[in-house]
PDB file of C-alpha atoms and ligand atoms in Angstrom:
ATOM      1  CA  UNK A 146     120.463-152.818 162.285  1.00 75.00           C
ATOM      2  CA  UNK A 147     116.948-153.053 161.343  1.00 80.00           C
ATOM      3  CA  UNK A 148     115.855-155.515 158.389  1.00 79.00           C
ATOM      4  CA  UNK A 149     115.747-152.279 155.817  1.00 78.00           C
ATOM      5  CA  UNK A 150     118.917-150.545 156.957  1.00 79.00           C
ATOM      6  CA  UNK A 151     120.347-154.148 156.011  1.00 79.00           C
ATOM      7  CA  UNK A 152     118.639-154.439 152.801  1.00 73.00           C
ATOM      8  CA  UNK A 153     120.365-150.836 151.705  1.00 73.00           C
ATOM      9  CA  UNK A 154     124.012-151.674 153.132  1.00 79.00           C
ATOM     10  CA  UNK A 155     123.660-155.077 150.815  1.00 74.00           C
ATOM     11  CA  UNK A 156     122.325-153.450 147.777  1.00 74.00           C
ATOM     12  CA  UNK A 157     124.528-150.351 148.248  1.00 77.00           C
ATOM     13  CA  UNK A 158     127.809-152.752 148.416  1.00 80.00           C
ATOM     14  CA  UNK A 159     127.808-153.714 145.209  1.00 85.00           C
ATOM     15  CA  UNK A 160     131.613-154.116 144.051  1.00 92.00           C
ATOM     16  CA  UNK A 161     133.348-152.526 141.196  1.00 95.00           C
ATOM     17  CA  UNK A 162     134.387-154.200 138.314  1.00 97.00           C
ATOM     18  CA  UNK A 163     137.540-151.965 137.273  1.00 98.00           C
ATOM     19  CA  UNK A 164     138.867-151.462 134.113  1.00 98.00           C
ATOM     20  CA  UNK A 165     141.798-154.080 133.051  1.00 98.00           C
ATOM     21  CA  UNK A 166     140.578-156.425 135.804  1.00 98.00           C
ATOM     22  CA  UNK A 167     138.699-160.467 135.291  1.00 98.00           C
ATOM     23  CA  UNK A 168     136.418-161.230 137.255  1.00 98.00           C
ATOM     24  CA  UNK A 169     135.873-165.127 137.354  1.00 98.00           C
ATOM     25  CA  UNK A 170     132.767-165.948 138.274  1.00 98.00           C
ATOM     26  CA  UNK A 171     130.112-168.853 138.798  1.00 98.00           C
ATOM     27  CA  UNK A 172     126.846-168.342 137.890  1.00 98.00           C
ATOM     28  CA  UNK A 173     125.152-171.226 139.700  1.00 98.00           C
ATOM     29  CA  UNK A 174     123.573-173.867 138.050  1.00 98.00           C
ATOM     30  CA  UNK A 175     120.678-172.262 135.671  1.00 96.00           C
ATOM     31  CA  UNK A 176     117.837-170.797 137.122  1.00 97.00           C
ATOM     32  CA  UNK A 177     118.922-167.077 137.340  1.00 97.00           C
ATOM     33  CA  UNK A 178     117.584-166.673 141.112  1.00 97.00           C
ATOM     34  CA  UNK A 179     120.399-168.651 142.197  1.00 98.00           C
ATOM     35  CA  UNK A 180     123.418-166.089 140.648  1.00 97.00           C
ATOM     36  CA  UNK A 181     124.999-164.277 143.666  1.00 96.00           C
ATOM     37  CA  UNK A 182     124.800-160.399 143.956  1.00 95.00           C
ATOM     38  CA  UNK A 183     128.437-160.292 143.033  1.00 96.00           C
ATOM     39  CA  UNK A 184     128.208-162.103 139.589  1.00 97.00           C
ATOM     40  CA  UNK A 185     124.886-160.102 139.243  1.00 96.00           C
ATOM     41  CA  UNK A 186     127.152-157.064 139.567  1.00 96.00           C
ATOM     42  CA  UNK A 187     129.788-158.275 136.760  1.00 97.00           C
ATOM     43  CA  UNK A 188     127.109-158.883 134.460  1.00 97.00           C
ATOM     44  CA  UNK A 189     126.002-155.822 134.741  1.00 96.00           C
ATOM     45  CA  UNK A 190     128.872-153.410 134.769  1.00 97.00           C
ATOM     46  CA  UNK A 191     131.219-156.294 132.143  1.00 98.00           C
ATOM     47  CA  UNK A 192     132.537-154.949 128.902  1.00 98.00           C
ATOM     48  CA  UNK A 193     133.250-158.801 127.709  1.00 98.00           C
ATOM     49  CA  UNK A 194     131.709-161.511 129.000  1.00 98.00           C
ATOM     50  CA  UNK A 195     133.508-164.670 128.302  1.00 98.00           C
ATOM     51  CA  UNK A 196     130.760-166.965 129.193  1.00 97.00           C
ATOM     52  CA  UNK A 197     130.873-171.083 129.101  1.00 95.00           C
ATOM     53  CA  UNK A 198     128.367-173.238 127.177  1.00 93.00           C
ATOM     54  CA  UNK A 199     126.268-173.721 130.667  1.00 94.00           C
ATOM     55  CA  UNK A 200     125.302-170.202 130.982  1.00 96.00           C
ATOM     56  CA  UNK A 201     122.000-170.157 129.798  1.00 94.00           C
ATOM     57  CA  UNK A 202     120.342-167.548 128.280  1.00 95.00           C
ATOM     58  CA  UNK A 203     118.086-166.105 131.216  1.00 96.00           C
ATOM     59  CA  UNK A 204     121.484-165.343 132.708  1.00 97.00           C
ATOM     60  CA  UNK A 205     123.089-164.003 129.510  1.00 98.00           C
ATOM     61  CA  UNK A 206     120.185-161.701 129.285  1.00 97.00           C
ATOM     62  CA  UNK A 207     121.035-159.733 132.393  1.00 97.00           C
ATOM     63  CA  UNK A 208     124.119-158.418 130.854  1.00 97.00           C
ATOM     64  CA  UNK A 209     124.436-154.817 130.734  1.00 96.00           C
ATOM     65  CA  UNK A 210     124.152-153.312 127.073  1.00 97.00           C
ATOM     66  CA  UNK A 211     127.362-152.301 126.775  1.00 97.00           C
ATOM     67  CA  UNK A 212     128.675-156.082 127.335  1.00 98.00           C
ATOM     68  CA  UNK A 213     130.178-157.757 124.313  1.00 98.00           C
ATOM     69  CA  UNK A 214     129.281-161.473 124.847  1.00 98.00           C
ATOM     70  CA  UNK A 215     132.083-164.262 123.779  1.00 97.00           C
ATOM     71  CA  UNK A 216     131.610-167.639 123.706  1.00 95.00           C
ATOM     72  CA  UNK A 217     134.166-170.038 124.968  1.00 93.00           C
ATOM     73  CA  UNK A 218     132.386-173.462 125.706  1.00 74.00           C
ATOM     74  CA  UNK A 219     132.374-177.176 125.161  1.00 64.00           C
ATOM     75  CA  UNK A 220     128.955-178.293 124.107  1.00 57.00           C
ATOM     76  CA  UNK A 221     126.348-177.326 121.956  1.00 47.00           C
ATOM     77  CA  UNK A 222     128.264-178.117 118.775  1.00 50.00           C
ATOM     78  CA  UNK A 223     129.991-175.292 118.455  1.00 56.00           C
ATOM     79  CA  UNK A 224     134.176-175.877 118.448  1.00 58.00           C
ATOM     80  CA  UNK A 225     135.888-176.349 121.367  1.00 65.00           C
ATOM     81  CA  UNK A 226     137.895-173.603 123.009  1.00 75.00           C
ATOM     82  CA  UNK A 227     141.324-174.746 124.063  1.00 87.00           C
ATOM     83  CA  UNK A 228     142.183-173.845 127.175  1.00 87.00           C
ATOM     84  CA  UNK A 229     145.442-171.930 126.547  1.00 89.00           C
ATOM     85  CA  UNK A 230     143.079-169.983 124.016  1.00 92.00           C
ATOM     86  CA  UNK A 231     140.861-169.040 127.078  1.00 95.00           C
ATOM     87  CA  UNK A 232     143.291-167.705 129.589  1.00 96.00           C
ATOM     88  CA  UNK A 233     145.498-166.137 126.715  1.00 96.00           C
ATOM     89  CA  UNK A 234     142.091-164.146 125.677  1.00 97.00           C
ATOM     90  CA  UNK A 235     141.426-163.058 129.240  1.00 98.00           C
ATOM     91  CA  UNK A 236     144.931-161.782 129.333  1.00 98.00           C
ATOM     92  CA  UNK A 237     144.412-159.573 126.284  1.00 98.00           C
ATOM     93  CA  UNK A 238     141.304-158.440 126.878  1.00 98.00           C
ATOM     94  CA  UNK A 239     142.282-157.225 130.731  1.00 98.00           C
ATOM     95  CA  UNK A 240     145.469-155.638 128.444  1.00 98.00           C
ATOM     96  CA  UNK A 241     142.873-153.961 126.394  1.00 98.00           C
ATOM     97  CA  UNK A 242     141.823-152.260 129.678  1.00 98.00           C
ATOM     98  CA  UNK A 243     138.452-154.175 129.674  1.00 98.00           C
ATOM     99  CA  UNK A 244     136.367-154.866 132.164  1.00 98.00           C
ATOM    100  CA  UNK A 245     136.012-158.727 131.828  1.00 98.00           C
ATOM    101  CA  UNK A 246     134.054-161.316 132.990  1.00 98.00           C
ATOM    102  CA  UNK A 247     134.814-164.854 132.843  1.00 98.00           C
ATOM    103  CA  UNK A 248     131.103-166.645 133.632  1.00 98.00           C
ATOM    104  CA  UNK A 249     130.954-170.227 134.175  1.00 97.00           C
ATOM    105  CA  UNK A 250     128.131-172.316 135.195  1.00 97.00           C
ATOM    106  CA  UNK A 251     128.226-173.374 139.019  1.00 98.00           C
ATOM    107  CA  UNK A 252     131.164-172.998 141.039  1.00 98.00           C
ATOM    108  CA  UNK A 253     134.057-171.744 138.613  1.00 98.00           C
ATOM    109  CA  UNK A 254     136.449-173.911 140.645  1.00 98.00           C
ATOM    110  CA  UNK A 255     134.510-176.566 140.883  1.00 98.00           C
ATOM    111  CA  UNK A 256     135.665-178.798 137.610  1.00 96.00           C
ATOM    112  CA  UNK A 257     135.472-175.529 135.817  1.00 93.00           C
ATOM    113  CA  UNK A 258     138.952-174.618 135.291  1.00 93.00           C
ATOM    114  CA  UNK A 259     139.004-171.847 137.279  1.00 96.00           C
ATOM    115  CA  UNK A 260     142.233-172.863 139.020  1.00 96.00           C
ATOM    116  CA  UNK A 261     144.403-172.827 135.625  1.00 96.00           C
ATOM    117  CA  UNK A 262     142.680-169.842 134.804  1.00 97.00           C
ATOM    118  CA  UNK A 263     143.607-167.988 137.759  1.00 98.00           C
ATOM    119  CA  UNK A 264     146.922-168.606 138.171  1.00 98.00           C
ATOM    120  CA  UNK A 265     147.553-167.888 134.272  1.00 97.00           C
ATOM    121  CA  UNK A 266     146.256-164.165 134.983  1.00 98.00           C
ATOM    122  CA  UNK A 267     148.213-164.312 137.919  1.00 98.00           C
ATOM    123  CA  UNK A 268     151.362-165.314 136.179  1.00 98.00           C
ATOM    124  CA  UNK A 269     150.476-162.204 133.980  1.00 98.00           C
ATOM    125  CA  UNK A 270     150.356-159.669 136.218  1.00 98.00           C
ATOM    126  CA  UNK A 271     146.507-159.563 135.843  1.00 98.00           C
ATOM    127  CA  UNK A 272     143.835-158.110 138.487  1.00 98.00           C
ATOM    128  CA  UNK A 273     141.640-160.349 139.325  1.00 98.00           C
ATOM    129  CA  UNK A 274     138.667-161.793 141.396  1.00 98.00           C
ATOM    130  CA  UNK A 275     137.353-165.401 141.753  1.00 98.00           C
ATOM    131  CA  UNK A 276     133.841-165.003 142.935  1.00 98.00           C
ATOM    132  CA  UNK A 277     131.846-168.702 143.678  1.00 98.00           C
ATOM    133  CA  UNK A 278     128.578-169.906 142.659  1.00 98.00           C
ATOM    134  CA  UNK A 279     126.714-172.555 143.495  1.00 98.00           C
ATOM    135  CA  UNK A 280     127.684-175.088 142.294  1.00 98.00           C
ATOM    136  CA  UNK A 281     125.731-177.875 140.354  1.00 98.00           C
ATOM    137  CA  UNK A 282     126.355-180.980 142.973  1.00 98.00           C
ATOM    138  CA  UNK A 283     124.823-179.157 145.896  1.00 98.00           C
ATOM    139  CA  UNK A 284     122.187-177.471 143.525  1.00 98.00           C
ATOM    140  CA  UNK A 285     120.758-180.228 141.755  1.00 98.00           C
ATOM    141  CA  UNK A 286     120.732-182.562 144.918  1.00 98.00           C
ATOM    142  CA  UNK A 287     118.032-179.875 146.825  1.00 98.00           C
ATOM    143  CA  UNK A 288     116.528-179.289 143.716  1.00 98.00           C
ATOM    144  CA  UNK A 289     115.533-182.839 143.645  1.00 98.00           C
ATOM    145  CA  UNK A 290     114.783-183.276 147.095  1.00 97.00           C
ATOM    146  CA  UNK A 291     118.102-185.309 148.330  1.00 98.00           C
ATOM    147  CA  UNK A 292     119.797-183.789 151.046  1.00 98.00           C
ATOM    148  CA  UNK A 293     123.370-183.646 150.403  1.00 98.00           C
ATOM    149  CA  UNK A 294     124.005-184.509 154.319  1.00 98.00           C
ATOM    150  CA  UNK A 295     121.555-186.472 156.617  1.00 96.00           C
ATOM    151  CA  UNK A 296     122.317-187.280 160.195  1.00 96.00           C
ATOM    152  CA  UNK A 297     122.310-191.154 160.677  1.00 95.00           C
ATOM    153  CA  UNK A 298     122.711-191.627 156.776  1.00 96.00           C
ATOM    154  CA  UNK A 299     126.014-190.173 156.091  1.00 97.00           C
ATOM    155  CA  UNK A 300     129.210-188.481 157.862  1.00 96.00           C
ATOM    156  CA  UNK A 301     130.829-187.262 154.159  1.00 98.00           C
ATOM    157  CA  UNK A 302     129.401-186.583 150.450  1.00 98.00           C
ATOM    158  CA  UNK A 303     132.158-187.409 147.838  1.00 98.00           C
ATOM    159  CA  UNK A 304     132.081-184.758 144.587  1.00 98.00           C
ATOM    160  CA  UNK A 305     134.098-186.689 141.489  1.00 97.00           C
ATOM    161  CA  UNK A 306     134.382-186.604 137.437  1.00 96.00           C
ATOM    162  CA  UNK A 307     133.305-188.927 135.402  1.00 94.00           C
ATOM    163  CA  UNK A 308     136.054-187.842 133.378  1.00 87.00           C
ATOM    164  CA  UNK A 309     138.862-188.598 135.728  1.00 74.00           C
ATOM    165  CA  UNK A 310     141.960-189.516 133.602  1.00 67.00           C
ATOM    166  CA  UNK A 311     144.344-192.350 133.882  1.00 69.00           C
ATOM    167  CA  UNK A 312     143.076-195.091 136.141  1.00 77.00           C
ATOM    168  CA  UNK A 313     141.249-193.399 139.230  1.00 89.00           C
ATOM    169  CA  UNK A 314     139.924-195.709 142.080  1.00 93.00           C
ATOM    170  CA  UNK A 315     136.334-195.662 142.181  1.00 95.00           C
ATOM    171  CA  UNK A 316     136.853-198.842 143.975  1.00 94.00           C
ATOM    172  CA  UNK A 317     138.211-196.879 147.143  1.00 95.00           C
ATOM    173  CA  UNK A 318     135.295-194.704 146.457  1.00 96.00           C
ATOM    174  CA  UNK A 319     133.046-197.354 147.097  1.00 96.00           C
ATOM    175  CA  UNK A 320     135.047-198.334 149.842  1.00 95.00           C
ATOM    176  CA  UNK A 321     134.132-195.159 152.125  1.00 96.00           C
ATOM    177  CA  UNK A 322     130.223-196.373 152.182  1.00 95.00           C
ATOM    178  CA  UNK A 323     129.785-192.701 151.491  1.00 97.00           C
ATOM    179  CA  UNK A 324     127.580-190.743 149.096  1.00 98.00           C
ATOM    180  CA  UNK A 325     129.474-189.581 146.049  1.00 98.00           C
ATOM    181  CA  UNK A 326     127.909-187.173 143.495  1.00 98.00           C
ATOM    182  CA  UNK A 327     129.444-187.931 139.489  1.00 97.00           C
ATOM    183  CA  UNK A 328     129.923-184.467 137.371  1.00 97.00           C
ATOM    184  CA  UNK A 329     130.608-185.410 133.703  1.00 95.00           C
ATOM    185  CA  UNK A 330     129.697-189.529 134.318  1.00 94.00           C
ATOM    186  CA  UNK A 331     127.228-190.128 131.710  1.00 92.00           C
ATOM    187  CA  UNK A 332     128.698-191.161 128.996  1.00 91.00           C
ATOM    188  CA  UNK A 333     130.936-193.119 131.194  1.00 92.00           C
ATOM    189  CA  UNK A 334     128.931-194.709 133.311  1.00 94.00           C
ATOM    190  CA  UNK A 335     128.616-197.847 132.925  1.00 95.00           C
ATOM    191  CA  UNK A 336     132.584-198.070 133.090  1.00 94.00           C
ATOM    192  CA  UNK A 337     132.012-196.502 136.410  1.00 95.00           C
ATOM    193  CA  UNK A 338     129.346-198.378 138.279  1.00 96.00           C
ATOM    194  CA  UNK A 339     131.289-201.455 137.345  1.00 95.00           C
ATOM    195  CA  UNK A 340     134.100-200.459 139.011  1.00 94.00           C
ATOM    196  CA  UNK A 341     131.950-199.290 142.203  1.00 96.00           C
ATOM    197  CA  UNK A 342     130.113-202.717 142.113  1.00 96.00           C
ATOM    198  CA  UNK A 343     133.680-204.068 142.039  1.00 95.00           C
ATOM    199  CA  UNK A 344     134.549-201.843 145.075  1.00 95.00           C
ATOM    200  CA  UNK A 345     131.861-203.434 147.169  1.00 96.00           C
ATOM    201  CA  UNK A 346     129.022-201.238 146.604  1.00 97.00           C
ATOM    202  CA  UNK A 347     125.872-203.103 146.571  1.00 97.00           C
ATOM    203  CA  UNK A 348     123.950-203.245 143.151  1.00 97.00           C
ATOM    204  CA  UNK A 349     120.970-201.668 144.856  1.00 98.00           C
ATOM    205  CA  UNK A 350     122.233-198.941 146.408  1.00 98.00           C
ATOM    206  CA  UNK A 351     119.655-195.977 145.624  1.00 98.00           C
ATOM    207  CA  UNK A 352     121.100-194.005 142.775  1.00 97.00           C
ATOM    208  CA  UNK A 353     119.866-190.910 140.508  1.00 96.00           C
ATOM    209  CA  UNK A 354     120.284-189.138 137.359  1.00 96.00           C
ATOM    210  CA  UNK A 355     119.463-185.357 137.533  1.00 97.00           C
ATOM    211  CA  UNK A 356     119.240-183.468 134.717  1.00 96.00           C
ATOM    212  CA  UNK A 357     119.169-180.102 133.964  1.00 96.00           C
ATOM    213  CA  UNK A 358     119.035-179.196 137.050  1.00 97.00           C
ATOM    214  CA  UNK A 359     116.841-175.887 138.440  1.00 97.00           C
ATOM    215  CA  UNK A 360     115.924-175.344 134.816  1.00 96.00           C
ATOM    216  CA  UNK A 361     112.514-175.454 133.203  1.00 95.00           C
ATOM    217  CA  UNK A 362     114.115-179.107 131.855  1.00 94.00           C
ATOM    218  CA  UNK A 363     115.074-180.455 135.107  1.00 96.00           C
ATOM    219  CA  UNK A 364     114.519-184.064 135.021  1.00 95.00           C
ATOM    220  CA  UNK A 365     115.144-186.545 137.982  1.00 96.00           C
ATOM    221  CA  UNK A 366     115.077-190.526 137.766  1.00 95.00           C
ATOM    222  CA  UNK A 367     115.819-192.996 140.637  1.00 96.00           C
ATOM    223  CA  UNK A 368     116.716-196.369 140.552  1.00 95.00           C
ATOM    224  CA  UNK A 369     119.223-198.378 142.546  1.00 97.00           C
ATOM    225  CA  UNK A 370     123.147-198.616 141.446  1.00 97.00           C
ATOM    226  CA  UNK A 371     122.762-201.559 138.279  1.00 97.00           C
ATOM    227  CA  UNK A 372     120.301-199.961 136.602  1.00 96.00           C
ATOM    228  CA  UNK A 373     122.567-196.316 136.091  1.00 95.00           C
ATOM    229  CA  UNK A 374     123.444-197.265 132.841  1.00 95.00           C
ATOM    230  CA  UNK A 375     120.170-198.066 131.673  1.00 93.00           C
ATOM    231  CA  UNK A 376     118.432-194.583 133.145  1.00 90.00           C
ATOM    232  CA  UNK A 377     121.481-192.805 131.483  1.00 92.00           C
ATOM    233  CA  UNK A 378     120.791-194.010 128.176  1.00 90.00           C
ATOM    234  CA  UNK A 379     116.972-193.311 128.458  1.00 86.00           C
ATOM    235  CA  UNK A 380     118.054-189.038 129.293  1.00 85.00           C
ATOM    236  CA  UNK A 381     120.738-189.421 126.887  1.00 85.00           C
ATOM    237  CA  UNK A 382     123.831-186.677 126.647  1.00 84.00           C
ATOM    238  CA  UNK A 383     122.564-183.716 124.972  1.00 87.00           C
ATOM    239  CA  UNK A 384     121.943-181.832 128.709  1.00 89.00           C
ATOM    240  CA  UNK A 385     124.179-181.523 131.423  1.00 94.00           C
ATOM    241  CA  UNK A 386     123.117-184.277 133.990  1.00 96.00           C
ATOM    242  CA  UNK A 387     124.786-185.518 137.701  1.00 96.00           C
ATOM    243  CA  UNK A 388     125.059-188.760 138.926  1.00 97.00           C
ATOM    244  CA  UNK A 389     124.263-189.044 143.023  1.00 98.00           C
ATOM    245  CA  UNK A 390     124.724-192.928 144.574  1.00 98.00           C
ATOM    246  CA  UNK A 391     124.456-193.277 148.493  1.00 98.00           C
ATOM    247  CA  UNK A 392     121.641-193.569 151.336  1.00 97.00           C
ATOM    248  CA  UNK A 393     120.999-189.883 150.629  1.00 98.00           C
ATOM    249  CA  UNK A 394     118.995-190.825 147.512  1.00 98.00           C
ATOM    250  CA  UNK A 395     116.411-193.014 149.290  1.00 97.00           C
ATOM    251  CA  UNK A 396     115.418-189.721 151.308  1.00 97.00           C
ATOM    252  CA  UNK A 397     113.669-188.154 148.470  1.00 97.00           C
ATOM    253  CA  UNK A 398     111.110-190.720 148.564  1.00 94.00           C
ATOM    254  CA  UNK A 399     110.547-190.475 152.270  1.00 93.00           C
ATOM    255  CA  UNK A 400     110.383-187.123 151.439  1.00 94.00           C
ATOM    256  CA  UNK A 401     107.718-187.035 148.601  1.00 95.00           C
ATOM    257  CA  UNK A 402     105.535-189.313 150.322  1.00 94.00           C
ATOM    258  CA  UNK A 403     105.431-187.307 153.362  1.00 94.00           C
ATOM    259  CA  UNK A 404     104.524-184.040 151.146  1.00 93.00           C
ATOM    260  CA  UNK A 405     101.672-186.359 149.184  1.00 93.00           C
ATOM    261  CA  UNK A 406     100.419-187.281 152.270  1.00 92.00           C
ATOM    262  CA  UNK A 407     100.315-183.520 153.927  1.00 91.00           C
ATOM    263  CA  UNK A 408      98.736-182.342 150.491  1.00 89.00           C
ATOM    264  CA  UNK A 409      96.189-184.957 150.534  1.00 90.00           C
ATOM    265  CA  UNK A 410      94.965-184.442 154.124  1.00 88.00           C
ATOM    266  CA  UNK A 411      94.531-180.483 153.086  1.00 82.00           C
TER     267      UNK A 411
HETATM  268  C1  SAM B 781     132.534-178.876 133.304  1.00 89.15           C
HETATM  269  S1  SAM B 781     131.488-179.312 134.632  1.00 89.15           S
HETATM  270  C2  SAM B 781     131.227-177.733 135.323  1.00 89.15           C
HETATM  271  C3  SAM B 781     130.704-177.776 136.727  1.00 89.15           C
HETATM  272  C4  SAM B 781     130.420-176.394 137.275  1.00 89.15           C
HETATM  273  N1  SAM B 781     131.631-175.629 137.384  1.00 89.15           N
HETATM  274  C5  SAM B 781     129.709-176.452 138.619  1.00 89.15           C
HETATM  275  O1  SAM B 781     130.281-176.041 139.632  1.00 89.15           O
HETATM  276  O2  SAM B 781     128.565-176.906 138.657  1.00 89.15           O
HETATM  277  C6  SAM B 781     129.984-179.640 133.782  1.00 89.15           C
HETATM  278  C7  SAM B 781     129.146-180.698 134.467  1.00 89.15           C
HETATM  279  O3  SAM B 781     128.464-180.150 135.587  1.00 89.15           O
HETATM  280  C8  SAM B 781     127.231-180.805 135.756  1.00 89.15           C
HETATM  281  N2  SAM B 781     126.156-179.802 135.659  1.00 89.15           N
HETATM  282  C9  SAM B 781     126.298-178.493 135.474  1.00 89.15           C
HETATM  283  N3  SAM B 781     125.111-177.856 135.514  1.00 89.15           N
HETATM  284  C10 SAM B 781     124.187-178.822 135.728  1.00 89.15           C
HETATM  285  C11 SAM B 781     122.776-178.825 135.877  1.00 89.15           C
HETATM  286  N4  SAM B 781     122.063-177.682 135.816  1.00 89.15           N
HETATM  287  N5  SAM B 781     122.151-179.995 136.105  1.00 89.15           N
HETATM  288  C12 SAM B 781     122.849-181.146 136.192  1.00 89.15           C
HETATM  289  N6  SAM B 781     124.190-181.210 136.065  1.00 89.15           N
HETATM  290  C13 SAM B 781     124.849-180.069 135.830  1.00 89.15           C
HETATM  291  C14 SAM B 781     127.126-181.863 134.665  1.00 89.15           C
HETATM  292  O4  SAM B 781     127.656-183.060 135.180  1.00 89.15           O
HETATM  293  C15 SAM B 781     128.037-181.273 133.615  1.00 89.15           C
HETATM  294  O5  SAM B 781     128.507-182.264 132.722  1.00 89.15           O
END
């Protein structure tokens, strides 16, 4: 197959979003180049799209003009959906014999609720398609130059939530001498590096905050394990922002340098 006959089959394979069927989708981590062709479909051909607080407008906008947008998110401001509200919506709206999607920023299974989501349509007798995106820990790590895996650095990345309930054991974390990327840790972070220092994790292990992430706002500061809490509090919480900690952090540098040094010689 030559590269053109390959370009048509892909375009030409676009999927149908049927009538009484979800659709739940990821739609990467912001920057609108990084939706797949498949959520790029659903946006187009949705009659509802049920869209989470982390969908950002340059995605929103490539909804087709037919598509009634709902919001069901947890930031901004605005009220929180409950979950049960969410699924039982979905339900009603496939029962209404829309075509729905369900957009969520990144993966939706990755700490997105996708999971409950999918088995409550299930349950219901409800059509549906879980379709991934890329999801914010792997995004925002390339986007700031940190290479999720490096030979001689790491074997393993760990993805956690800063919002684990109950008491989860960052300790053993820490334990693994692996890299492990925080969703949802800022506002508890200094809880967590605590307990990671506690773990054995030395206090200057390289560590970053990246925020925003592939957006026009991306922002990404470095500093070494003790000093989270402090960089944290200079971003603040009003955008979304990861956590990395690990060997893979120190890479970046390496890496910069080596690009300020190839620039300079030009
Ligand atoms: C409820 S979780 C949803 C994660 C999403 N399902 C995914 O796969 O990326 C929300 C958290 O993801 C992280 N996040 C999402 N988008 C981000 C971005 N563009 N930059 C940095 N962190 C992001 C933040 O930690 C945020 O608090």
């Amino acid at each position: 197959m030559d590269k053109s006959e390959a370009l048509a089959t892909l375009l030409g394979r676009v999927p149908t979003l049927e009538p009484g069927q979800v659709w739940l989708a990821g739609a990467g981590p912001g920057d609108p180049g990084l939706l797949t062709l498949d959520a790029l479909a659903g946006l187009t051909q949705a009659d509802v799209i049920v869209h989470d607080a982390l969908v950002g407008e340059r995605v929103l906008a490539l909804a087709g003009p037919q598509a009634e947008l709902e919001y069901a998110g947890k930031r901004g401001g605005r009220p929180s959906a409950q979950q049960a509200d969410i699924s039982r919506r979905l339900i009603e709206l496939a029962r209404e014999n829309k075509r729905v999607l369900r957009l969520k920023g990144g993966d939706p299974c990755m700490f997105g609720r996708g999971g409950e989501e999918a088995i409550a349509l299930a349950e219901a007798g409800i059509s549906f398609r879980i379709i991934p995106g890329i999801t914010a820990g792997i995004a925002a790590l390339s986007a700031a130059s940190i290479p999720a895996t490096m030979r001689g650095v790491n074997h393993a990345i760990i993805f956690a939530t800063g919002h684990a309930d109950g008491d989860f054991d960052w300790a053993a974390l820490a334990k693994t001498g692996q890299p492990i990327v925080i969703y949802m840790a800022m506002r508890n972070i200094g809880n967590i590096v605590d307990q990671l220092r506690r773990g054995g994790l030395a206090s200057n292990t390289p560590a970053a905050v990246i925020v925003s992430a592939t957006t026009s706002e991306q922002r990404v500061l470095v500093s070494e394990l003790a000093r989270l809490p402090e960089l944290v509090r200079k971003l603040g919480f009003a955008l979304p922002g990861l956590v990395v900690i690990g060997g893979i952090v120190a890479v970046r540098e390496r890496l910069l340098k080596l690009v300020a040094e190839t620039e300079a010689g030009r």
